[in-house]
Coordinates of C-alpha atoms and ligand atoms in Angstrom, one line a residue:
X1 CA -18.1 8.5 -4.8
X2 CA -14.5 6.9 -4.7
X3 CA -14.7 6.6 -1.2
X4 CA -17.7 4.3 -1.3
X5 CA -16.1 2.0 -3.3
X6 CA -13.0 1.3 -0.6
X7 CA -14.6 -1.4 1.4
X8 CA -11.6 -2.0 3.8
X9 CA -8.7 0.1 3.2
X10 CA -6.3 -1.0 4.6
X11 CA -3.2 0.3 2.6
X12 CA -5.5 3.9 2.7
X13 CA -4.8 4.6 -0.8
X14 CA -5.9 8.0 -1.9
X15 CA -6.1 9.0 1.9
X16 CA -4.8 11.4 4.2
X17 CA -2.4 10.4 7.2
X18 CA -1.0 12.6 10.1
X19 CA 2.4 11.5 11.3
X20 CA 2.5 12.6 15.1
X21 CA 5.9 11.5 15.6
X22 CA 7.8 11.8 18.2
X23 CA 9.6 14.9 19.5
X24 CA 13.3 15.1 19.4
X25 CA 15.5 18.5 20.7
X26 CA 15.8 20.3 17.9
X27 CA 15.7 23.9 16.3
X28 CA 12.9 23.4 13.6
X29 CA 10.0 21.3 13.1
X30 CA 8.5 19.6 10.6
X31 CA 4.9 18.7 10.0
X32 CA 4.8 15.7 7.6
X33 CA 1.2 14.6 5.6
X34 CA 1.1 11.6 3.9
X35 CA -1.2 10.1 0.7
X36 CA -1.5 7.2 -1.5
X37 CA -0.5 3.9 -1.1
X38 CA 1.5 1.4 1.9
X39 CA 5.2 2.8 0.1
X40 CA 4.4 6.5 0.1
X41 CA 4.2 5.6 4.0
X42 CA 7.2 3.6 4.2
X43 CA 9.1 6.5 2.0
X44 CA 7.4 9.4 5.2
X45 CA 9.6 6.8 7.1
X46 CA 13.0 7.5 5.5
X47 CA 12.0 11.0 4.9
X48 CA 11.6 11.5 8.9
X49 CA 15.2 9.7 9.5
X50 CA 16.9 11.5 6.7
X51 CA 15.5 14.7 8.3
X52 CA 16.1 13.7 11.8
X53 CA 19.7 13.2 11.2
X54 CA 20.1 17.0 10.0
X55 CA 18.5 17.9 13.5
X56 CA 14.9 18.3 12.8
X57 CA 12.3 17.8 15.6
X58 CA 8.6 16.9 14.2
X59 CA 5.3 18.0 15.4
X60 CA 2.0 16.9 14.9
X61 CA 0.0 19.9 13.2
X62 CA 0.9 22.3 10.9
X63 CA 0.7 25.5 13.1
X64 CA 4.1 24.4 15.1
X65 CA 5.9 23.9 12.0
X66 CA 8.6 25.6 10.4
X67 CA 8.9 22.8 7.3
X68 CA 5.6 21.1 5.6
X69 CA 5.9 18.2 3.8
X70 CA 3.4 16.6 2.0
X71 CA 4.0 13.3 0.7
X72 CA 1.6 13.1 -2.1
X73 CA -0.2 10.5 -4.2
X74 CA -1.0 10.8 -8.2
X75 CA -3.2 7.3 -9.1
X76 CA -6.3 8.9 -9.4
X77 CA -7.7 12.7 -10.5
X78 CA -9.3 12.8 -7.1
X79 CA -6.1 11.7 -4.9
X80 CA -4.5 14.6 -6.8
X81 CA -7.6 17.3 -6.2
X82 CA -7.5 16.3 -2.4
X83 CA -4.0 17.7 -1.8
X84 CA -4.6 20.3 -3.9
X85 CA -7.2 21.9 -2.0
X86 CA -4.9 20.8 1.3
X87 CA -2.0 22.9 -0.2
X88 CA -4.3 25.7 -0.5
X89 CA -5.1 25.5 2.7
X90 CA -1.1 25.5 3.6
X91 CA -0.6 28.7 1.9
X92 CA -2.9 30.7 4.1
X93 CA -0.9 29.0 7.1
X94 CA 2.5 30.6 5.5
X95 CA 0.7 34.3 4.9
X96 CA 0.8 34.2 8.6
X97 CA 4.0 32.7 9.0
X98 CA 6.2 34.0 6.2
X99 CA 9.5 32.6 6.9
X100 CA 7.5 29.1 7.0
X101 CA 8.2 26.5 3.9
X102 CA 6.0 24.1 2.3
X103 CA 7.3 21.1 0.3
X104 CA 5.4 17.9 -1.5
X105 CA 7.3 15.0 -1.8
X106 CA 6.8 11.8 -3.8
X107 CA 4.1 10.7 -7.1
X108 CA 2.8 14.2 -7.7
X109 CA 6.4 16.1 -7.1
X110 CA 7.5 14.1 -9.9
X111 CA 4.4 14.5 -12.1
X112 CA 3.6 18.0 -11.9
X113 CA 6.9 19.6 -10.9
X114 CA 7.2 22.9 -12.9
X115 CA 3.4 23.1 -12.3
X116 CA 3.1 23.4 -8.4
X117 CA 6.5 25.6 -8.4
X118 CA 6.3 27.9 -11.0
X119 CA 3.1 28.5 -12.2
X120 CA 1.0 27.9 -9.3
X121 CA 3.3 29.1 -6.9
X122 CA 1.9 27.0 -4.3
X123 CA 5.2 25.5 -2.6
X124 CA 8.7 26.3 -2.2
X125 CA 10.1 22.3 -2.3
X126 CA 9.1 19.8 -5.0
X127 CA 11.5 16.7 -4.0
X128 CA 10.5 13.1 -6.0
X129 CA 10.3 10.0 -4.8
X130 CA 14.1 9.0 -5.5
X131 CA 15.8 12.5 -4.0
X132 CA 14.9 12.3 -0.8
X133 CA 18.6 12.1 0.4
X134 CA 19.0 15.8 -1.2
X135 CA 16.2 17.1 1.0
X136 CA 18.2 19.1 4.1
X137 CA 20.7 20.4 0.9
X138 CA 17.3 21.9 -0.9
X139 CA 15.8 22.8 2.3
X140 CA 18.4 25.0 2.7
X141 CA 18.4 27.0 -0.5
X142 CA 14.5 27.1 -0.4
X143 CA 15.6 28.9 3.3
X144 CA 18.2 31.1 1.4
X145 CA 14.7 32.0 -1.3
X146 CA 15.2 29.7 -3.9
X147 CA 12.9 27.2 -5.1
X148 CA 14.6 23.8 -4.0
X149 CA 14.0 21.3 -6.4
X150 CA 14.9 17.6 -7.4
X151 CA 12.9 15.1 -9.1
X152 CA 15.8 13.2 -11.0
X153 CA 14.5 9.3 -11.3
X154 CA 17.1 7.2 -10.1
X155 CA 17.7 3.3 -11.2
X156 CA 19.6 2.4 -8.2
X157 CA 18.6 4.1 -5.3
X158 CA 17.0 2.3 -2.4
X159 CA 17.5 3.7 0.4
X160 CA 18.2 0.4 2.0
X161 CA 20.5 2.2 4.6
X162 CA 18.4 4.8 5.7
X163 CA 17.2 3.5 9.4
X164 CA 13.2 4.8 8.9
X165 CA 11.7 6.4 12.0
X166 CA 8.7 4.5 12.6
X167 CA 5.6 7.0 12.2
X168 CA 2.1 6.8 14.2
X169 CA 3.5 3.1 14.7
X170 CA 1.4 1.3 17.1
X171 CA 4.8 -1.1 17.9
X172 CA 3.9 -3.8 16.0
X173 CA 3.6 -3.9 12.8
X174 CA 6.0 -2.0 10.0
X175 CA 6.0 -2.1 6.6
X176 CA 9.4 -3.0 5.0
X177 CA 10.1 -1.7 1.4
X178 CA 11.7 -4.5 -0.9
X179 CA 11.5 -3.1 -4.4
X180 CA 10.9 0.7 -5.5
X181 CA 9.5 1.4 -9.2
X182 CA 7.7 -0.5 -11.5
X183 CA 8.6 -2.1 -15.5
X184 CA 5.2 -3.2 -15.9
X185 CA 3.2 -0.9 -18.2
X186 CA -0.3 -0.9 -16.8
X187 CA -1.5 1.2 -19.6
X188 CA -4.0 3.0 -16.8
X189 CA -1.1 3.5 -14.4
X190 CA 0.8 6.2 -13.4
X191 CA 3.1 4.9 -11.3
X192 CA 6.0 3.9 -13.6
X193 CA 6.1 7.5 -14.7
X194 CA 6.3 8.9 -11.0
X195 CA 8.6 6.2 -9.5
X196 CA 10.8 5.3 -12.1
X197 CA 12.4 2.1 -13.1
X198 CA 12.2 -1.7 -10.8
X199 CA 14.9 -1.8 -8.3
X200 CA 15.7 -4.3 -5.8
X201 CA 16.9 -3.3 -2.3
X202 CA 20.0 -5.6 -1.0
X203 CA 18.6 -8.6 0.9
X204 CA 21.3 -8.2 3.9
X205 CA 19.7 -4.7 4.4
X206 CA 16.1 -6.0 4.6
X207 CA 17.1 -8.6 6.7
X208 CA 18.6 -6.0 9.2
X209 CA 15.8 -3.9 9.3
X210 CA 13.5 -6.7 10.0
X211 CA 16.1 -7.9 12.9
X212 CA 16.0 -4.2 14.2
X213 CA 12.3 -4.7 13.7
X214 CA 12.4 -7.8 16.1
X215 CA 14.7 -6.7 18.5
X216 CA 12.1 -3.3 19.2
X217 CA 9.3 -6.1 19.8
X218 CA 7.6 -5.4 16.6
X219 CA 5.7 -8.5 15.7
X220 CA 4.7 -8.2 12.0
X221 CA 6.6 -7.2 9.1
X222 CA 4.9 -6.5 5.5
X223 CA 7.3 -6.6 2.7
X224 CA 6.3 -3.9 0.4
X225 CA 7.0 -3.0 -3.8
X226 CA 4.6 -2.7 -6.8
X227 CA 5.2 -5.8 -7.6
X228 CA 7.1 -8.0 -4.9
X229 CA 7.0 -11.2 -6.6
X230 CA 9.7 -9.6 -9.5
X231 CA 12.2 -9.3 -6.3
X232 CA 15.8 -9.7 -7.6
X233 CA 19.1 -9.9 -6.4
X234 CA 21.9 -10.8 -7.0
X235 CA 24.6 -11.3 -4.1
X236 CA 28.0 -10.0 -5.0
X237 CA 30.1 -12.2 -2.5
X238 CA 28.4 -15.9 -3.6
X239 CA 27.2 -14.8 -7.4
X240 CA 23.7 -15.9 -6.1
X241 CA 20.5 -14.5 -7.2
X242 CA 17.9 -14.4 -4.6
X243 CA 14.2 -14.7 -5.5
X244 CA 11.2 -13.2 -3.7
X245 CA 10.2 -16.6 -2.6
X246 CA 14.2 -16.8 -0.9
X247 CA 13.8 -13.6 0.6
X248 CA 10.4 -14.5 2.0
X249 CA 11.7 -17.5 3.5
X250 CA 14.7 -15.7 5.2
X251 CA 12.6 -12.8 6.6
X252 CA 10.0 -15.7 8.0
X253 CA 13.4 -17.7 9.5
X254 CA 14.6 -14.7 11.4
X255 CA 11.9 -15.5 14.1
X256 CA 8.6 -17.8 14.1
X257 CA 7.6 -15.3 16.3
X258 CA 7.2 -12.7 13.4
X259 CA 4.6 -12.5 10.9
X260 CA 5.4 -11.8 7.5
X261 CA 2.8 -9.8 5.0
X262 CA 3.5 -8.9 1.3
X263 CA 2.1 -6.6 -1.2
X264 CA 1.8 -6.2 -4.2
X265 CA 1.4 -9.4 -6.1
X266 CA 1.0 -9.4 -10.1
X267 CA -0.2 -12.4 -11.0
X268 CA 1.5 -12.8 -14.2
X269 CA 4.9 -12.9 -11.5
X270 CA 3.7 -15.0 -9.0
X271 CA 5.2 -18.3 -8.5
X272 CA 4.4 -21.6 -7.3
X273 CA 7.7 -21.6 -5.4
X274 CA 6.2 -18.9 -3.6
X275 CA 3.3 -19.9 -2.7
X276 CA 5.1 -23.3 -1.6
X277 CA 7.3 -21.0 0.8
X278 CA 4.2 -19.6 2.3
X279 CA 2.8 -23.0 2.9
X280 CA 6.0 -23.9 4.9
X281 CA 6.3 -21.3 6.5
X282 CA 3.3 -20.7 9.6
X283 CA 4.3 -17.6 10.2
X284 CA 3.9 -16.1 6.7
X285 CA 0.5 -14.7 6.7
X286 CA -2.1 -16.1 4.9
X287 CA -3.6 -13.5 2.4
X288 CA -2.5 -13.2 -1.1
X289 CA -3.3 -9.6 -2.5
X290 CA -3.8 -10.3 -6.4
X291 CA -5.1 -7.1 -8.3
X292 CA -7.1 -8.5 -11.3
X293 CA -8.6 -5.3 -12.3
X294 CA -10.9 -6.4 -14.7
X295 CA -12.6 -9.8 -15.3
X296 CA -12.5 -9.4 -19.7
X297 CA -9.4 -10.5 -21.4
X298 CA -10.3 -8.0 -24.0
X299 CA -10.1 -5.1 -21.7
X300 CA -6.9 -6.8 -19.7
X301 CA -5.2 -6.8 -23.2
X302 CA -6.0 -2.8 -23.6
X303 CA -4.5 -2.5 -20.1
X304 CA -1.6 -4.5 -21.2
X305 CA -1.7 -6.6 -18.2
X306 CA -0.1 -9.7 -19.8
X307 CA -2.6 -12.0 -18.7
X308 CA -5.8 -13.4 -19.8
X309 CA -9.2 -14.4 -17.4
X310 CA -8.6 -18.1 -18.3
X311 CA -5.0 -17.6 -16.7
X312 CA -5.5 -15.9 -13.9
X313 CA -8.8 -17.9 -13.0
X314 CA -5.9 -21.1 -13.0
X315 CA -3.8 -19.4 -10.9
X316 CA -6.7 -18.7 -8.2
X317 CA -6.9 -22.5 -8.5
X318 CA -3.2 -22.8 -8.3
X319 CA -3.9 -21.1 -4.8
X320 CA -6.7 -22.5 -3.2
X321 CA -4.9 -25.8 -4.2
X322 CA -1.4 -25.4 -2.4
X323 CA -3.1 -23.0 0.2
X324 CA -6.6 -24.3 1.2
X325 CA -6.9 -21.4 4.0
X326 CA -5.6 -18.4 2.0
X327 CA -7.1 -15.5 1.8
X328 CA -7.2 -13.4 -1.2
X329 CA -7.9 -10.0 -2.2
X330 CA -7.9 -7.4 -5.1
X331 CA -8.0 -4.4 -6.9
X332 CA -10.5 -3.8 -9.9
X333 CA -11.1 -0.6 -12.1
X334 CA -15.0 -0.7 -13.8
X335 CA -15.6 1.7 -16.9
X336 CA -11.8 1.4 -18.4
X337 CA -12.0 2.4 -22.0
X338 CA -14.4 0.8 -24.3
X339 CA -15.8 -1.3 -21.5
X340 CA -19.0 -2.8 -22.9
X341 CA -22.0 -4.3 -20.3
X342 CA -20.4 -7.6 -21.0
X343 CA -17.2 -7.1 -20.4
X344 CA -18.1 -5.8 -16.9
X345 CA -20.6 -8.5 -16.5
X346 CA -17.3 -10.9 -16.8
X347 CA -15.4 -9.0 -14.3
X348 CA -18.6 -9.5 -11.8
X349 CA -18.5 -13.3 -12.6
X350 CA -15.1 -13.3 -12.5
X351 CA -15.3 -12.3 -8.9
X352 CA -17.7 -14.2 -8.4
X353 CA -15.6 -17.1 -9.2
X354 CA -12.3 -15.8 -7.3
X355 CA -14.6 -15.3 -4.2
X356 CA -12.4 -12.3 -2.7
X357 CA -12.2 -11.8 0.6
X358 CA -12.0 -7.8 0.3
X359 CA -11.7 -5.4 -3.0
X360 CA -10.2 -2.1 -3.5
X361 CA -12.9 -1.0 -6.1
X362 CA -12.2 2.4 -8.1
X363 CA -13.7 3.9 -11.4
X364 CA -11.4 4.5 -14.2
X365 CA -9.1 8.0 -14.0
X366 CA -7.6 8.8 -17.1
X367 CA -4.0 9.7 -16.6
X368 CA -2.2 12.2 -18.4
X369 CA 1.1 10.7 -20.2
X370 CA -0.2 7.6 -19.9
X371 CA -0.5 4.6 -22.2
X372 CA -4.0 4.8 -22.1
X373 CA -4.5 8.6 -22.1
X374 CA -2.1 8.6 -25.4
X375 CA -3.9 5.3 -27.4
X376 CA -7.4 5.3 -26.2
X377 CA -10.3 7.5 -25.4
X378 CA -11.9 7.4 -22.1
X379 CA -15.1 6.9 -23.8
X380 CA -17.4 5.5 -20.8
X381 CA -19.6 7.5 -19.0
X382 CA -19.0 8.8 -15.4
X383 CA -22.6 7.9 -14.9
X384 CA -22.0 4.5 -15.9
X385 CA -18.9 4.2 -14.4
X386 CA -20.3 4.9 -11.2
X387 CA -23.3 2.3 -11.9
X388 CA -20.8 -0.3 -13.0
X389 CA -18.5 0.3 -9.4
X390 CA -21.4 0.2 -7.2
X391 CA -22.3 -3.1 -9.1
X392 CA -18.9 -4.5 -8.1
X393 CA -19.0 -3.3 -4.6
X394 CA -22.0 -4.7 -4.3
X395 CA -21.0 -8.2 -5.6
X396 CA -18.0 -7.7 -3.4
X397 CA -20.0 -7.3 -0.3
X398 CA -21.9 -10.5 -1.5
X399 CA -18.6 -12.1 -1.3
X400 CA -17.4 -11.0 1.8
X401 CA -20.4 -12.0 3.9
X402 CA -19.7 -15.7 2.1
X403 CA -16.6 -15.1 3.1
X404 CA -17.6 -14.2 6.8
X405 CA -20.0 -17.3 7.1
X406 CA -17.0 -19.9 6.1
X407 CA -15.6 -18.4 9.1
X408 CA -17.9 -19.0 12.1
X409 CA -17.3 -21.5 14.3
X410 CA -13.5 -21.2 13.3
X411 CA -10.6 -20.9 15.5
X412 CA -8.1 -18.2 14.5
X413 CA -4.6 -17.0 15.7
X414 CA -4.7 -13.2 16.1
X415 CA -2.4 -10.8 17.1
X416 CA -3.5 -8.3 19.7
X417 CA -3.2 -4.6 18.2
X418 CA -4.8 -3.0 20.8
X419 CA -7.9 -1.4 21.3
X420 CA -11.0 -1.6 19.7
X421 CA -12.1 1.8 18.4
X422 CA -15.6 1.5 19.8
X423 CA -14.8 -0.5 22.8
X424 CA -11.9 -0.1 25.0
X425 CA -13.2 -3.3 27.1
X426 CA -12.0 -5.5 23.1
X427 CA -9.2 -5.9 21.7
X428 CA -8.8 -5.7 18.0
X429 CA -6.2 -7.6 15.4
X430 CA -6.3 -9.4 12.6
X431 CA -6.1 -13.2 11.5
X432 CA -3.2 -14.4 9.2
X433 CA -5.9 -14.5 6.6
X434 CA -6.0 -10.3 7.8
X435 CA -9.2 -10.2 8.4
X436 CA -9.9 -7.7 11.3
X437 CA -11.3 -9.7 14.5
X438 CA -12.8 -7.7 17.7
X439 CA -13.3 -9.5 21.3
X440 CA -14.0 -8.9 24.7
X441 CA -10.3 -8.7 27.1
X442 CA -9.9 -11.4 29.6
X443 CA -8.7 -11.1 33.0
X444 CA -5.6 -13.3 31.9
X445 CA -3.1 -10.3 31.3
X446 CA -3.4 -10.3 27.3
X447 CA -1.7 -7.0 26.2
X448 CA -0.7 -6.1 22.7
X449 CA 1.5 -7.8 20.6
X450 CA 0.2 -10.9 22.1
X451 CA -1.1 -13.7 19.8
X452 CA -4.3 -15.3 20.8
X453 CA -6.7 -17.8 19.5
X454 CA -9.6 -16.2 18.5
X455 CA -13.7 -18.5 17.8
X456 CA -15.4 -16.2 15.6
X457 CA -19.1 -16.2 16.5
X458 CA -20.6 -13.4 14.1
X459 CA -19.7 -10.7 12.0
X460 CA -20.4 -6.9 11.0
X461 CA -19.1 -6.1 7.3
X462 CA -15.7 -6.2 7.7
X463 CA -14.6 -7.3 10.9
X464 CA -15.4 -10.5 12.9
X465 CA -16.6 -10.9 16.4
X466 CA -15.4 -13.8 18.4
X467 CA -13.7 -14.6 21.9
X468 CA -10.7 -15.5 23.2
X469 CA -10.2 -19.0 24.0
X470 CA -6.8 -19.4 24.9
X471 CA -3.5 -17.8 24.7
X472 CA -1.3 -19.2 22.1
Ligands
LIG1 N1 1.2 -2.5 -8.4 C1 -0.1 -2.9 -8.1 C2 -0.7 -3.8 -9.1 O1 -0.2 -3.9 -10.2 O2 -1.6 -4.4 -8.9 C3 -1.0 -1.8 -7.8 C4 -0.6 -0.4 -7.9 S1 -1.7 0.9 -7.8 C5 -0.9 1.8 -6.7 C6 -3.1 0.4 -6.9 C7 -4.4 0.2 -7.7 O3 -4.9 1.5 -8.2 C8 -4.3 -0.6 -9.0 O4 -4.2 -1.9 -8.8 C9 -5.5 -0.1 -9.7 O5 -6.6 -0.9 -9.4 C10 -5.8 1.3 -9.2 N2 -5.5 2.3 -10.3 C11 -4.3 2.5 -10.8 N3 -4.4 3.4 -11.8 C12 -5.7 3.8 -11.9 C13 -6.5 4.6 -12.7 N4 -5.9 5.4 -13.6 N5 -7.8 4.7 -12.5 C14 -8.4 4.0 -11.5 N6 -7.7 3.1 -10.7 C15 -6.4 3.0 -10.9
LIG2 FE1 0.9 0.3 -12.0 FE2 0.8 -2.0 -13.3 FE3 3.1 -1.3 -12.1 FE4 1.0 -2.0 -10.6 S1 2.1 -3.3 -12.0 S2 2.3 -0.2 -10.3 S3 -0.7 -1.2 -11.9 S4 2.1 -0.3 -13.9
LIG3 FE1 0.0 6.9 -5.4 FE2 2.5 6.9 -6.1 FE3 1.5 5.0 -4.5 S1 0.8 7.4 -7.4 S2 -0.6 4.8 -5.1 S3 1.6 7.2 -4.0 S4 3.1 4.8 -6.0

């Protein structure tokens, strides 16, 4: 049922990635599986470098491996019954191959620790999201018969000097990670549990990366945290804090041939100075992602999301005021505890009124050790959770056909990704606004990583069809 609700998913929360990386000349492999949201990814990133400095190869199924790591996700019950029944499937692989180890890395190492190790004995490696640099140290005892194990939360690790190997990268986009953890207390959310406290990465580090980024002709950075907007540091040589919206601007200067992304906003955090950076910027995209998650201020308070519908309804207004041509996108939860028909009738209108461009739509999934799971029941029926969902994707898919109209006849700049997965005459990319675009190739030599400009003539549910009508 979850699955339905993802319209586009395009940080493939809850979902399973292979990393086919590429091979290096080494002794042992390792076969790496990722879940859960755009930083679990960027994390399979470091995890590949750390590992690759130690002399591990990678390979791209789990037969050829000597090490399996699966990188693993804990937001909802079903993300977690996913891997489970994938770690399963792992152990059968190692009754074959005894001398063969199987580790899971990131949300659920650090929920379910003793758990998976002891009393299911389903892997040898439980390694959280902050001890990744300890990996090739517990590899080796796990080698040796022990269980390796670390899940210790850090507050300042970053890994800001970690160079991440780029995984099933396509050579032009990369995510960048900005922030790791969360202070917010979502009373739904898991995440602050699993990840640990906020922490900024050093700006000179991020700037690097990006610069490394460039230099590889990679031509679209997206800054990544829980929450980018609370970005803060504070620069030892000048004494100088820098904001999100300074770090935006820096990452945009470095080239104006790079585009800059960013997610997650909350929109108690974001600012007008931001969104005044993104206006003078061109080259920082056009698409604000703005989880709402429900429509009711009387449910928002129970989440504890410090915000009420009348304020973030303003600061929608604040947006499509400073940025007329902005995208914006979200994430809502239908049947959160005591959710009454009008309260999810106000996060329909509410919608309605916000006119998203794309929603990540989920049912509640009460969390264990949460602030929800400890004060309040989960008291709404699955059936009617699942009525109330379809109800929102539904509305959403209202909205996104508006959306779509607005667009036709318009001229946008996208950048080639390659492509199309039907098609291999199109080419597929997406405008700032990210919205996907697919068109026919020309005969004048566009390749990816090119920018184009795009007329978009008609539309399918998520993606619009157009031409090319001349090169940037
Ligand atoms: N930090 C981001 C924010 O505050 O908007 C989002 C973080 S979370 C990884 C992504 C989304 O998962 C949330 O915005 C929320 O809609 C959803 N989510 C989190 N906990 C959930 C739960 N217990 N049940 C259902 N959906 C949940
Ligand atoms: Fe979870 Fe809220 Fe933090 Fe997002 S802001 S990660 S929903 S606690
Ligand atoms: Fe999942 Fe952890 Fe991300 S719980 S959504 S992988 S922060």
């Amino acid at each position: 049922m979850e699955s339905l609700a993802a319209i586009h998913d395009e940080t493939r929360q809850g979902e399973a990635f292979l990393h086919p990386f590429p091979q290096r000349s080494a002794q042992k492999q390792v076969y790496l599986e990722s879940y859960g949201c755009a930083m679990n990814f960027a994390d399979s990133e470091v995890v590949a470098s750390i590992l690759a400095n130690k002399g591990f190869g990678t390979c791209g199924t789990p037969e050829l491996a000597d090490l399996i790591l699966v990188n693993t996700c804990s937001i909802r019950e079903k993300a977690e019954l996913t891997i489970r029944k994938r770690l399963t499937e792992f152990r059968k692989l190692k009754r074959a191959k005894p001398g063969l180890l199987i580790g899971i890395l990131g949300c659920m190492a650090e929920r379910l620790k003793a758990q998976l190790l002891t009393e299911e004995k389903l892997v040898d490696l439980v390694v959280g999201p902050d001890a990744y640099r300890s990996l090739p140290d517990l590899i080796e005892e796990a080698e040796g018969g022990q269980k390796g194990v670390n899940v210790l939360l850090s507050r300042e690790e970053t890994y800001g000097d970690v160079s991440p190997i780029r995984l099933n990268s396509n050579g032009i986009m990369a995510f960048v990670s900005i922030t790791r953890g969360c202070n917010n207390m979502c009373s739904f959310c898991v995440v602050p549990f699993t990840r640990g406290r906020e922490r900024s990465r050093d700006m000179p580090s991020i700037l690097q990366e990006v610069r490394v980024l460039l230099d590889a002709g990679y031509k679209e950075v997206t800054l990544l945290g829980q929450n980018v907007d609370s970005y803060y540091w504070n620069d030892p040589e000048t004494n100088q804090t820098v904001t999100f919206a300074q770090l935006l601007a820096a990452t945009a200067s470095t080239s104006p041939q790079l585009r800059v992304r960013f997610s997650t906003s909350h929109p108690k955090d974001i600012t007008d100075e931001v969104l005044h950076t993104m206006a003078r910027f061109p080259n920082i995209c056009k698409c604000i992602h703005l989880p709402v998650q429900s429509g009711s201020s009387r449910i928002l308070q129970l989440m504890n999301r410090t915000y009420t519908r009348e304020w973030y309804l303003s600061k929608i207004d604040r947006i499509r005021e400073i940025l007329p041509d902005c995208s914006i996108t979200t994430d809502l939860i239908a049947g959160f505890c005591t959710e009454t028909d009008a309260d999810h009738a106000e996060s329909l209108s509410l919608m309605d009124y916000s006119g998203y461009d794309m929603s990540y739509m989920y049912f509640y999934s009460e969390r264990p050790g949460t602030l929800a799971a400890r004060r309040y029941t989960d008291d709404i029926p699955l059936e009617t959770k699942k009525k109330r969902l379809q109800e929102i994707v539904d509305m959403q898919g209202v909205l996104s056909t508006r959306s779509n109209e607005k667009d036709m006849g318009k001229i946008f700049e996208v950048l080639i990704e390659g492509n199309s997965k039907k098609n291999d005459q199109e080419w597929t990319g997406r405008s700032s606004q990210n919205k996907s675009m697919v068109f026919p190739k020309t005969n004048r030599g566009e390749k990816p990583g090119d920018y184009v400009q795009v007329l978009a003539e008609d539309y399918t549910r998520a993606t619009l069809l157009g031409k090319i009508v001349y090169p940037a």
